[in-house]
Amino acid sequence: MRKVIDCLLSKFGVHNNREVNVLVSRWYSARYNLFDMQVSLKDINEMAVIRTLEHAIDTYKLSFNDIEGLALLPALAANKCDIFLRIVYLPSLIESKLSSFCSVEYGYWSDKDEVTISDAGEHIKVVKNEGGHEYLGMYLNGTVNESGEKFSVSYTKDEINRLFDDVGTKLLNGVQLEEQALQENIVLRALFYRLIDSDIGFMLSQQDEALYEMTKKMVSVGTEAVEQVEQNTFVFSSWGERIGVAFKKYDITDIKRAQTETPHTVKHLSVVVDNRGTDGMTAVTDAENEEVCQEWGSW
Amino acid sequence: MIAELINNKEFKADFLSLLMENRKKVTPNQALDAWDGAVRAMKNVESESQYRRVGVDTVSLKKVVLKSAESGLSLNPAEKECYIGFMDNGLGLEYRLGYAYRGLRRIMLSHPEVKRLSSSVVGANDKFEWRGSSEKPFISSDGRDSEIVSAFGWLEHKNGDVDSVLLTQSDLLAIEKRDIERAIQFYGDANQSIYLSEWRKRMFEIEAIKALFRHCADILDLTDDFESDVFARAETVGRLD
């Protein structure tokens, strides 16, 4: 964690020391569930975190304020052994990047809200009411700065349920988020995917190709399946012949268990050396009061 | 055979210059990505031909690749705009340029007279009024899902004119049925059809965009440029995305 803080301070200046410490502590203190155990950013090599974070900052030219719009999440690699860092660009960041092209507002609507959807050239009207139990959809309304063109995109209930499932399965490959608000925020990001994949996206590409490409990359993170990693690695001799296969014996469950569980004292079985000519058993043991086999076949 | 085509500098130069000319605001890097996509597509054709033990008709293949550039579309799979399809005609493989909906949308939006286009589905509980093919239909939905009864698309010209197209429920169900049958044929499992997934509504919206293209091609004078295979592919086979 210290190295990540140092990295961010070197990029954004020591005057942001307090904010950087708070932010990185928040990233590292967040807990996620994987199978029956907890994982966090601490399970990822710190240098790997720095490399991925630096790549994101440099690629998208992120300012210090922008990195508040990043979600740093642990994801299970396809080899089931490693945890890698998945950076998700949250809607607030994408919105701010698109602000030179359009203004947007977005959110969910619930079963208690009053909604009116016309077509893609009009805004979706949502009158919020208290007491909603479930989300029935999500929407994004926008207006192009230059032309004043209005647009809207939306997802249905079935679609957002699928997107919620995809966060755990596709995006993080089995790692589950505990924080519902973060999960909702991640799902909202899909609205920008649909925006890019519309006539307005084409309009953006014609007006500012670089911004279009950047937004497209940001919204596409995690839409692909988790990168496949070879479970086994072939071993080649110096003359190029395949002479063996190196395989990983343990998966993440074993690794985490080894890290977190304290080994309990194992009672060694005593060895029965002679059972002839005696009424009972004779056992060789150095430990006093240790359970021994009293008769063959029973303990 | 394919290697000769791929390494043919004149062919590559023709491809890039056609693409730069016909794709609006394309950057040199994007053009090179499209060429890489074309190379990959040609290699796929070669693999498929080897599998079927037929020769590769390089002249026909070259023509199809150049046609993609002439249409201003990228064969880069990440763009999902077009692809090289093939049909076994008994004598060998016949190549055709297949158009995905993103490609069709790009063709329409690249037209100098076109301003915007969109598509949507209509639910049984929605208020909907079809106002003919030269007006945008009226729709008002309360945001609650209901049975899909139709889909429509509209295209707005820069002069304010509108062209609309309507797909009825029977049109949509026929498309869905065809896709499910294909899923059973190829995978032996109807559930492999995307129409049986959460994205059913989206698929109908995409079909409405394809229908919009077929409807507007005459109006936008696109027919001669794209021949009949656009319509055949988009209507009968077409990719799902």
Coordinates of C-alpha atoms in Angstrom, one line a residue:
Chain A
M1 CA 0.0 0.0 0.0
R2 CA 2.9 2.3 0.8
K3 CA 4.3 2.0 -2.7
V4 CA 1.0 2.8 -4.3
I5 CA 0.7 5.9 -2.2
D6 CA 4.3 6.9 -3.1
C7 CA 3.5 6.4 -6.8
L8 CA 0.4 8.6 -6.6
L9 CA 2.2 11.3 -4.7
S10 CA 5.0 11.3 -7.2
K11 CA 2.4 11.8 -10.0
F12 CA 0.1 14.3 -8.4
G13 CA 2.3 16.0 -5.8
V14 CA 2.8 15.8 -2.1
H15 CA 0.3 18.5 -1.5
N16 CA -2.3 15.8 -2.0
N17 CA -0.8 13.6 0.7
R18 CA -3.9 13.4 2.9
E19 CA -6.3 12.8 0.1
V20 CA -4.1 10.2 -1.5
N21 CA -3.7 8.3 1.8
V22 CA -7.4 8.3 2.4
L23 CA -8.2 7.1 -1.1
V24 CA -5.6 4.3 -1.1
S25 CA -6.6 3.2 2.4
R26 CA -10.2 3.0 1.2
W27 CA -9.1 0.9 -1.8
Y28 CA -7.1 -1.4 0.3
S29 CA -9.6 -1.7 3.2
A30 CA -12.5 -2.8 0.9
R31 CA -13.2 -6.5 1.3
Y32 CA -14.7 -8.8 -1.4
N33 CA -15.9 -12.3 -1.3
L34 CA -14.5 -15.1 -3.2
F35 CA -16.0 -18.6 -2.6
D36 CA -16.1 -18.8 1.2
M37 CA -13.3 -16.4 1.9
Q38 CA -12.4 -12.7 1.7
V39 CA -10.0 -11.1 -0.8
S40 CA -8.8 -7.6 -1.2
L41 CA -6.2 -5.6 -3.0
K42 CA -3.6 -6.9 -0.5
D43 CA -3.8 -10.2 -2.4
I44 CA -2.3 -8.6 -5.5
N45 CA 1.4 -7.9 -5.9
E46 CA 1.9 -4.2 -5.1
M47 CA 4.1 -3.6 -8.2
A48 CA 1.4 -5.1 -10.4
V49 CA -1.1 -2.7 -8.8
I50 CA 1.2 0.2 -9.6
R51 CA 1.8 -0.9 -13.1
T52 CA -1.9 -1.2 -13.9
L53 CA -2.8 2.1 -12.2
E54 CA 0.0 4.0 -13.9
H55 CA -1.1 2.6 -17.2
A56 CA -4.6 3.8 -16.7
I57 CA -3.5 7.2 -15.5
D58 CA -1.1 7.7 -18.5
T59 CA -3.5 6.2 -21.1
Y60 CA -6.4 8.4 -20.2
K61 CA -4.4 11.3 -18.9
L62 CA -6.3 11.2 -15.6
S63 CA -6.0 14.1 -13.1
F64 CA -6.1 13.6 -9.4
N65 CA -9.8 14.4 -9.3
D66 CA -10.3 11.8 -12.0
I67 CA -8.9 8.9 -10.0
E68 CA -11.8 9.3 -7.6
G69 CA -13.8 7.9 -10.5
L70 CA -11.8 4.7 -10.6
A71 CA -12.8 1.4 -8.9
L72 CA -9.9 -0.8 -8.2
L73 CA -11.2 -4.3 -7.8
P74 CA -9.6 -7.7 -7.3
A75 CA -10.5 -10.3 -9.9
L76 CA -9.7 -13.9 -10.2
A77 CA -7.5 -14.9 -13.1
A78 CA -8.6 -17.7 -15.3
N79 CA -5.9 -20.0 -13.9
K80 CA -7.8 -19.9 -10.6
C81 CA -4.6 -19.2 -8.7
D82 CA -3.9 -15.5 -9.1
I83 CA -5.8 -12.4 -8.2
F84 CA -5.3 -9.5 -10.6
L85 CA -6.3 -5.9 -10.6
R86 CA -9.3 -4.9 -12.6
I87 CA -9.8 -1.1 -13.0
V88 CA -13.3 0.0 -13.7
Y89 CA -14.0 3.5 -14.9
L90 CA -17.1 4.7 -13.1
P91 CA -19.9 6.7 -14.7
S92 CA -18.8 10.0 -13.0
L93 CA -15.4 9.8 -14.7
I94 CA -16.8 9.0 -18.1
E95 CA -19.4 11.8 -17.7
S96 CA -16.6 14.3 -16.9
K97 CA -14.6 13.2 -19.9
L98 CA -17.6 13.6 -22.2
S99 CA -18.5 17.0 -20.8
S100 CA -16.8 18.8 -23.7
F101 CA -19.2 17.0 -26.1
C102 CA -22.5 16.6 -24.1
S103 CA -24.1 16.9 -20.8
V104 CA -25.8 13.9 -19.3
E105 CA -27.9 12.7 -16.3
Y106 CA -28.5 9.1 -15.5
G107 CA -29.9 6.7 -12.9
Y108 CA -32.2 3.9 -12.2
W109 CA -36.0 3.9 -12.0
S110 CA -37.8 1.7 -9.5
D111 CA -41.3 0.2 -9.3
K112 CA -42.6 3.2 -7.5
D113 CA -41.3 5.8 -10.0
E114 CA -43.4 7.3 -12.8
V115 CA -41.6 6.9 -16.1
T116 CA -42.3 8.1 -19.6
I117 CA -40.1 6.9 -22.4
S118 CA -40.7 8.3 -25.9
D119 CA -38.0 7.6 -28.4
A120 CA -34.2 7.9 -28.6
G121 CA -34.5 11.6 -29.7
E122 CA -36.3 12.6 -26.6
H123 CA -35.4 12.6 -22.9
I124 CA -36.9 10.0 -20.6
K125 CA -39.0 11.6 -17.9
V126 CA -38.6 10.0 -14.5
V127 CA -40.5 11.3 -11.5
K128 CA -38.9 9.7 -8.4
N129 CA -41.1 8.4 -5.6
E130 CA -40.1 7.0 -2.2
G131 CA -40.5 3.3 -1.3
G132 CA -39.3 1.5 -4.4
H133 CA -38.4 -2.1 -3.9
E134 CA -36.7 -3.1 -7.1
Y135 CA -35.2 -1.5 -10.1
L136 CA -37.2 -1.7 -13.3
G137 CA -34.7 -0.1 -15.6
M138 CA -31.9 2.5 -15.9
Y139 CA -31.7 5.5 -18.2
L140 CA -29.4 8.2 -19.5
N141 CA -30.6 11.5 -20.9
G142 CA -28.2 13.8 -22.7
T143 CA -27.9 16.9 -24.8
V144 CA -25.1 17.5 -27.3
N145 CA -23.4 20.8 -26.4
E146 CA -22.9 22.1 -29.9
S147 CA -26.1 21.2 -31.7
G148 CA -28.5 20.9 -28.7
E149 CA -29.6 17.5 -30.0
K150 CA -31.4 15.5 -27.3
F151 CA -30.9 11.8 -26.8
S152 CA -31.7 9.0 -24.4
V153 CA -30.7 5.4 -23.9
S154 CA -32.1 2.8 -21.4
Y155 CA -31.9 -0.7 -20.2
T156 CA -34.8 -2.9 -19.2
K157 CA -35.2 -4.9 -16.0
D158 CA -34.0 -8.2 -17.5
E159 CA -31.0 -6.5 -19.0
I160 CA -29.9 -4.8 -15.8
N161 CA -30.3 -8.0 -13.9
R162 CA -28.0 -9.7 -16.4
L163 CA -25.5 -6.8 -16.0
F164 CA -25.6 -7.2 -12.2
D165 CA -24.8 -10.9 -12.6
D166 CA -22.0 -10.1 -15.1
V167 CA -20.2 -7.9 -12.5
G168 CA -19.5 -11.0 -10.4
T169 CA -19.1 -13.5 -13.1
K170 CA -17.6 -11.8 -16.2
L171 CA -16.0 -8.7 -14.8
L172 CA -14.4 -10.2 -11.7
N173 CA -14.6 -13.9 -12.5
G174 CA -16.2 -15.0 -9.3
V175 CA -15.2 -12.2 -6.9
Q176 CA -18.4 -10.7 -5.4
L177 CA -18.8 -7.1 -4.2
E178 CA -20.2 -6.5 -0.8
E179 CA -21.0 -2.9 -1.4
Q180 CA -24.3 -2.6 -3.2
A181 CA -23.8 1.1 -4.1
L182 CA -20.5 0.3 -5.9
Q183 CA -22.1 -2.5 -7.8
E184 CA -25.0 -0.3 -8.9
N185 CA -22.5 2.3 -10.0
I186 CA -20.5 -0.2 -12.1
V187 CA -23.7 -1.4 -13.8
L188 CA -24.7 2.2 -14.7
R189 CA -21.5 2.4 -16.7
A190 CA -23.2 0.2 -19.3
L191 CA -25.4 3.2 -20.3
F192 CA -22.4 4.9 -21.8
Y193 CA -21.7 1.7 -23.8
R194 CA -25.1 2.0 -25.3
L195 CA -24.6 5.7 -25.9
I196 CA -21.3 5.0 -27.8
D197 CA -23.2 2.3 -29.8
S198 CA -25.7 4.8 -31.2
D199 CA -26.0 7.6 -33.7
I200 CA -24.8 10.0 -31.0
G201 CA -21.7 7.8 -30.7
F202 CA -21.1 8.2 -34.4
M203 CA -21.6 11.9 -34.1
L204 CA -19.0 12.0 -31.3
S205 CA -16.6 10.0 -33.4
Q206 CA -16.9 12.6 -36.2
Q207 CA -16.5 15.5 -33.9
D208 CA -13.7 14.2 -31.6
E209 CA -12.3 10.9 -32.7
A210 CA -9.8 10.7 -29.7
L211 CA -12.5 11.3 -27.2
Y212 CA -14.7 8.7 -28.9
E213 CA -11.9 6.1 -28.8
M214 CA -11.1 6.8 -25.2
T215 CA -14.7 6.5 -24.1
K216 CA -15.1 3.3 -26.0
K217 CA -12.2 1.8 -24.3
M218 CA -13.3 3.0 -20.9
V219 CA -16.8 1.5 -21.2
S220 CA -15.6 -1.7 -22.8
V221 CA -13.5 -2.8 -19.8
G222 CA -14.8 -6.1 -18.5
T223 CA -17.2 -6.7 -21.4
E224 CA -14.8 -9.3 -22.7
A225 CA -14.3 -12.6 -20.7
V226 CA -11.5 -12.8 -18.2
E227 CA -8.2 -13.2 -20.0
Q228 CA -7.5 -16.9 -20.4
V229 CA -4.3 -18.0 -18.7
E230 CA -2.8 -21.3 -19.5
Q231 CA -3.3 -23.6 -16.6
N232 CA -0.1 -25.5 -17.4
T233 CA 3.1 -24.3 -18.9
F234 CA 5.1 -26.5 -21.2
V235 CA 8.8 -26.9 -20.4
F236 CA 11.1 -27.0 -23.3
S237 CA 14.7 -28.2 -23.4
S238 CA 17.5 -26.0 -24.8
W239 CA 17.2 -27.7 -28.2
G240 CA 13.5 -26.9 -28.3
E241 CA 11.9 -30.3 -27.5
R242 CA 9.0 -30.3 -25.1
I243 CA 10.2 -32.3 -22.2
G244 CA 7.6 -31.7 -19.5
V245 CA 4.6 -29.7 -18.2
A246 CA 4.8 -27.4 -15.2
F247 CA 1.4 -27.2 -13.5
K248 CA 0.1 -25.2 -10.6
K249 CA -0.8 -27.6 -7.8
Y250 CA -2.8 -25.2 -5.8
D251 CA -5.7 -22.9 -6.6
I252 CA -6.5 -19.6 -4.8
T253 CA -8.5 -21.4 -2.1
D254 CA -5.5 -23.4 -1.0
I255 CA -3.2 -20.4 -1.2
K256 CA -5.5 -18.2 0.9
R257 CA -6.0 -20.9 3.4
A258 CA -2.3 -21.4 3.8
Q259 CA -1.9 -17.6 4.3
T260 CA -4.8 -17.1 6.7
E261 CA -5.2 -20.3 8.8
T262 CA -2.8 -21.1 11.6
P263 CA -1.6 -24.7 11.3
H264 CA -3.1 -26.7 14.2
T265 CA -1.0 -29.2 16.1
V266 CA -1.2 -32.6 14.5
K267 CA -1.4 -35.6 16.8
H268 CA 0.9 -38.2 15.5
L269 CA -0.4 -41.7 15.5
S270 CA 1.5 -44.1 17.7
V271 CA 2.9 -47.2 16.1
V272 CA 1.8 -50.5 17.5
V273 CA 4.9 -52.7 17.6
D274 CA 3.6 -55.9 19.1
N275 CA 0.2 -57.3 20.0
R276 CA 1.1 -60.9 20.7
G277 CA 1.3 -62.4 24.1
T278 CA -0.3 -59.4 25.8
D279 CA -3.9 -58.7 26.7
G280 CA -3.9 -55.3 25.2
M281 CA -1.8 -53.3 22.8
T282 CA 1.7 -52.0 23.3
A283 CA 2.4 -48.7 21.7
V284 CA 5.5 -46.8 21.3
T285 CA 4.9 -43.1 22.1
D286 CA 6.8 -40.3 23.5
A287 CA 3.7 -38.2 24.3
E288 CA 2.0 -38.6 27.6
N289 CA -1.8 -39.0 27.6
E290 CA -1.9 -39.4 23.9
E291 CA -4.7 -41.4 22.4
V292 CA -3.5 -44.7 21.1
C293 CA -5.0 -47.5 19.2
Q294 CA -6.3 -49.9 21.8
E295 CA -7.3 -52.6 19.5
W296 CA -6.9 -53.3 15.9
G297 CA -9.6 -51.6 13.9
S298 CA -10.9 -49.3 16.6
W299 CA -9.8 -46.0 18.1
Chain B
M1 CA -1.6 -18.3 -52.2
I2 CA -3.0 -16.2 -49.5
A3 CA 0.5 -15.2 -48.4
E4 CA 1.1 -13.7 -51.9
L5 CA -2.1 -11.7 -51.6
I6 CA -1.3 -10.5 -48.1
N7 CA 2.2 -9.5 -49.1
N8 CA 1.1 -7.8 -52.3
K9 CA 2.1 -4.1 -51.6
E10 CA -0.1 -2.9 -54.5
F11 CA -3.1 -4.6 -53.1
K12 CA -2.5 -3.2 -49.6
A13 CA -2.0 0.3 -51.0
D14 CA -5.3 0.1 -53.0
F15 CA -7.1 -1.1 -49.9
L16 CA -5.8 1.7 -47.7
S17 CA -6.4 4.4 -50.2
L18 CA -10.0 3.2 -50.9
L19 CA -10.6 3.1 -47.1
M20 CA -9.1 6.6 -46.5
E21 CA -11.3 7.9 -49.3
N22 CA -14.6 6.3 -48.2
R23 CA -14.4 6.2 -44.4
K24 CA -15.1 9.6 -42.9
K25 CA -12.4 11.0 -40.7
V26 CA -10.4 7.7 -40.5
T27 CA -7.0 8.0 -39.0
P28 CA -3.9 6.2 -40.5
N29 CA -3.8 3.9 -37.4
Q30 CA -7.5 2.9 -37.9
A31 CA -6.8 2.2 -41.6
L32 CA -3.9 -0.1 -40.6
D33 CA -6.2 -1.8 -38.0
A34 CA -8.7 -2.4 -40.8
W35 CA -5.9 -3.9 -43.0
D36 CA -4.9 -6.1 -40.1
G37 CA -8.5 -7.2 -39.8
A38 CA -8.6 -7.9 -43.5
V39 CA -5.4 -10.0 -43.2
R40 CA -7.0 -12.0 -40.4
A41 CA -10.2 -12.5 -42.4
M42 CA -8.2 -13.7 -45.4
K43 CA -6.3 -16.2 -43.2
N44 CA -9.6 -17.4 -41.8
V45 CA -10.8 -18.0 -45.4
E46 CA -7.6 -20.0 -46.1
S47 CA -8.1 -22.1 -43.0
E48 CA -11.8 -22.8 -43.9
S49 CA -10.7 -23.7 -47.5
Q50 CA -8.1 -26.1 -46.2
Y51 CA -10.6 -27.7 -43.9
R52 CA -13.0 -28.2 -46.7
R53 CA -10.2 -29.2 -49.1
V54 CA -11.0 -26.6 -51.7
G55 CA -8.8 -24.0 -53.3
V56 CA -8.9 -20.3 -52.5
D57 CA -10.2 -18.1 -55.3
T58 CA -7.9 -15.2 -54.6
V59 CA -9.4 -12.9 -57.3
S60 CA -12.8 -13.2 -55.7
L61 CA -11.4 -12.8 -52.3
K62 CA -9.4 -9.7 -53.3
K63 CA -12.6 -8.2 -54.7
V64 CA -14.5 -8.7 -51.5
V65 CA -11.7 -7.2 -49.3
L66 CA -11.6 -4.2 -51.6
K67 CA -15.4 -3.9 -51.4
S68 CA -15.2 -3.6 -47.6
A69 CA -12.8 -0.6 -48.1
E70 CA -15.0 0.9 -50.8
S71 CA -18.0 0.7 -48.4
G72 CA -15.9 2.6 -45.8
L73 CA -16.1 -0.3 -43.4
S74 CA -13.5 -2.0 -41.3
L75 CA -12.8 -5.7 -41.3
N76 CA -11.2 -5.3 -37.8
P77 CA -13.3 -7.8 -35.7
A78 CA -13.3 -5.3 -32.8
E79 CA -15.3 -2.9 -34.9
K80 CA -17.9 -5.5 -35.8
E81 CA -18.9 -3.7 -38.9
C82 CA -18.5 -6.3 -41.6
Y83 CA -17.0 -9.8 -42.2
I84 CA -16.2 -12.1 -45.1
G85 CA -18.8 -14.8 -45.4
F86 CA -18.6 -17.8 -47.6
M87 CA -21.0 -20.3 -49.0
D88 CA -20.0 -23.6 -50.5
N89 CA -21.5 -23.7 -54.0
G90 CA -20.3 -27.2 -54.7
L91 CA -17.4 -26.1 -56.8
G92 CA -15.6 -24.1 -54.1
L93 CA -16.2 -21.3 -51.7
E94 CA -18.1 -18.3 -52.8
Y95 CA -17.1 -15.2 -50.9
R96 CA -19.4 -12.4 -49.9
L97 CA -19.1 -9.3 -47.8
G98 CA -21.4 -9.7 -44.8
Y99 CA -22.7 -6.6 -43.0
A100 CA -23.2 -6.3 -39.3
Y101 CA -25.6 -3.7 -38.0
R102 CA -22.9 -1.4 -36.9
G103 CA -21.6 -1.4 -40.5
L104 CA -25.1 -0.7 -41.9
R105 CA -25.5 2.1 -39.4
R106 CA -22.2 3.6 -40.3
I107 CA -23.1 3.5 -44.1
M108 CA -26.3 5.3 -43.4
L109 CA -24.9 7.9 -41.0
S110 CA -21.9 8.6 -43.3
H111 CA -24.4 9.7 -46.0
P112 CA -24.2 13.5 -46.3
E113 CA -28.0 13.8 -46.2
V114 CA -28.5 11.8 -43.0
K115 CA -28.7 13.5 -39.6
R116 CA -29.9 10.8 -37.1
L117 CA -31.4 7.4 -36.9
S118 CA -32.7 5.2 -34.2
S119 CA -34.8 2.1 -33.5
S120 CA -37.0 0.9 -30.7
V121 CA -39.4 -1.9 -29.8
V122 CA -43.1 -1.5 -28.9
G123 CA -44.6 -3.3 -25.9
A124 CA -48.2 -4.4 -25.6
N125 CA -48.8 -1.9 -22.8
D126 CA -47.2 1.0 -24.7
K127 CA -49.2 3.8 -26.3
F128 CA -48.1 3.6 -30.0
E129 CA -49.3 5.1 -33.2
W130 CA -47.8 4.3 -36.6
R131 CA -48.0 7.5 -38.7
G132 CA -46.7 6.2 -42.0
S133 CA -43.3 5.8 -43.5
S134 CA -42.5 9.5 -43.8
E135 CA -43.1 10.5 -40.1
K136 CA -41.7 9.4 -36.8
P137 CA -44.1 7.1 -35.0
F138 CA -45.5 8.1 -31.7
I139 CA -44.6 6.0 -28.7
S140 CA -45.0 6.4 -25.0
S141 CA -43.9 3.7 -22.6
D142 CA -44.2 3.6 -18.8
G143 CA -40.9 1.8 -18.5
R144 CA -42.4 -1.5 -17.5
D145 CA -41.7 -4.5 -19.7
S146 CA -44.6 -6.1 -21.6
E147 CA -44.9 -8.5 -24.5
I148 CA -43.1 -7.1 -27.6
V149 CA -45.6 -6.5 -30.4
S150 CA -43.6 -4.6 -33.0
A151 CA -40.4 -2.7 -33.6
F152 CA -39.7 0.4 -35.6
G153 CA -36.8 2.5 -36.9
W154 CA -36.6 6.0 -38.1
L155 CA -34.0 8.0 -40.1
E156 CA -34.0 11.8 -40.0
H157 CA -32.6 13.7 -43.0
K158 CA -30.7 17.0 -42.6
N159 CA -33.6 18.7 -44.4
G160 CA -36.0 17.5 -41.8
D161 CA -37.6 14.7 -43.8
V162 CA -38.1 11.4 -42.0
D163 CA -38.2 7.8 -43.2
S164 CA -39.6 5.2 -40.9
V165 CA -40.0 1.5 -41.0
L166 CA -42.2 -0.9 -39.0
L167 CA -41.6 -4.6 -38.3
T168 CA -44.8 -6.4 -37.1
Q169 CA -44.9 -9.0 -34.4
S170 CA -45.0 -11.8 -37.1
D171 CA -41.9 -10.3 -38.8
L172 CA -40.1 -10.4 -35.4
L173 CA -41.2 -13.8 -34.5
A174 CA -40.1 -15.2 -37.9
I175 CA -36.6 -13.7 -37.4
E176 CA -36.5 -15.1 -33.9
K177 CA -37.6 -18.6 -35.1
R178 CA -35.0 -18.6 -37.8
D179 CA -32.3 -17.8 -35.3
I180 CA -33.5 -20.5 -32.8
E181 CA -33.5 -23.0 -35.6
R182 CA -30.0 -22.1 -36.5
A183 CA -28.9 -22.4 -32.9
I184 CA -30.4 -25.9 -32.9
Q185 CA -28.7 -26.8 -36.2
F186 CA -25.2 -25.6 -35.2
Y187 CA -25.2 -26.2 -31.4
G188 CA -28.0 -28.6 -30.9
D189 CA -29.3 -26.2 -28.2
A190 CA -32.0 -23.6 -28.7
N191 CA -30.7 -21.7 -25.7
Q192 CA -27.6 -20.7 -27.7
S193 CA -29.9 -18.3 -29.6
I194 CA -29.5 -14.8 -28.2
Y195 CA -33.2 -14.3 -28.7
L196 CA -33.8 -16.6 -25.8
S197 CA -31.5 -14.4 -23.6
E198 CA -32.0 -11.1 -21.8
W199 CA -30.9 -9.3 -25.0
R200 CA -34.0 -10.3 -27.0
K201 CA -35.3 -6.7 -27.0
R202 CA -32.0 -5.4 -28.2
M203 CA -31.9 -7.9 -31.0
F204 CA -35.2 -6.7 -32.2
E205 CA -34.0 -3.1 -32.1
I206 CA -31.0 -4.3 -34.2
E207 CA -33.3 -6.0 -36.7
A208 CA -35.2 -2.7 -37.0
I209 CA -32.0 -1.0 -38.0
K210 CA -31.3 -3.6 -40.7
A211 CA -34.9 -3.1 -41.9
L212 CA -34.3 0.6 -41.9
F213 CA -31.3 0.1 -44.1
R214 CA -33.2 -2.0 -46.6
H215 CA -36.0 0.6 -46.6
C216 CA -33.7 3.6 -47.0
A217 CA -31.2 2.2 -49.4
D218 CA -33.3 3.1 -52.4
I219 CA -34.0 6.6 -51.0
L220 CA -30.3 7.2 -50.3
D221 CA -29.2 5.7 -53.6
L222 CA -27.2 3.0 -51.9
T223 CA -28.6 0.1 -53.8
D224 CA -26.3 0.2 -56.8
D225 CA -23.2 0.5 -54.6
F226 CA -24.0 -2.4 -52.4
E227 CA -25.7 -4.9 -54.8
S228 CA -28.2 -7.4 -53.5
D229 CA -26.0 -9.3 -51.1
V230 CA -26.4 -6.6 -48.4
F231 CA -30.1 -7.3 -48.4
A232 CA -29.6 -11.1 -48.6
R233 CA -27.1 -11.2 -45.8
A234 CA -28.9 -8.7 -43.6
E235 CA -32.3 -10.3 -44.1
T236 CA -31.5 -14.0 -44.0
V237 CA -28.2 -14.6 -42.4
G238 CA -26.6 -11.5 -41.0
R239 CA -24.6 -11.5 -37.9
L240 CA -26.3 -11.1 -34.6
D241 CA -24.3 -8.1 -33.7

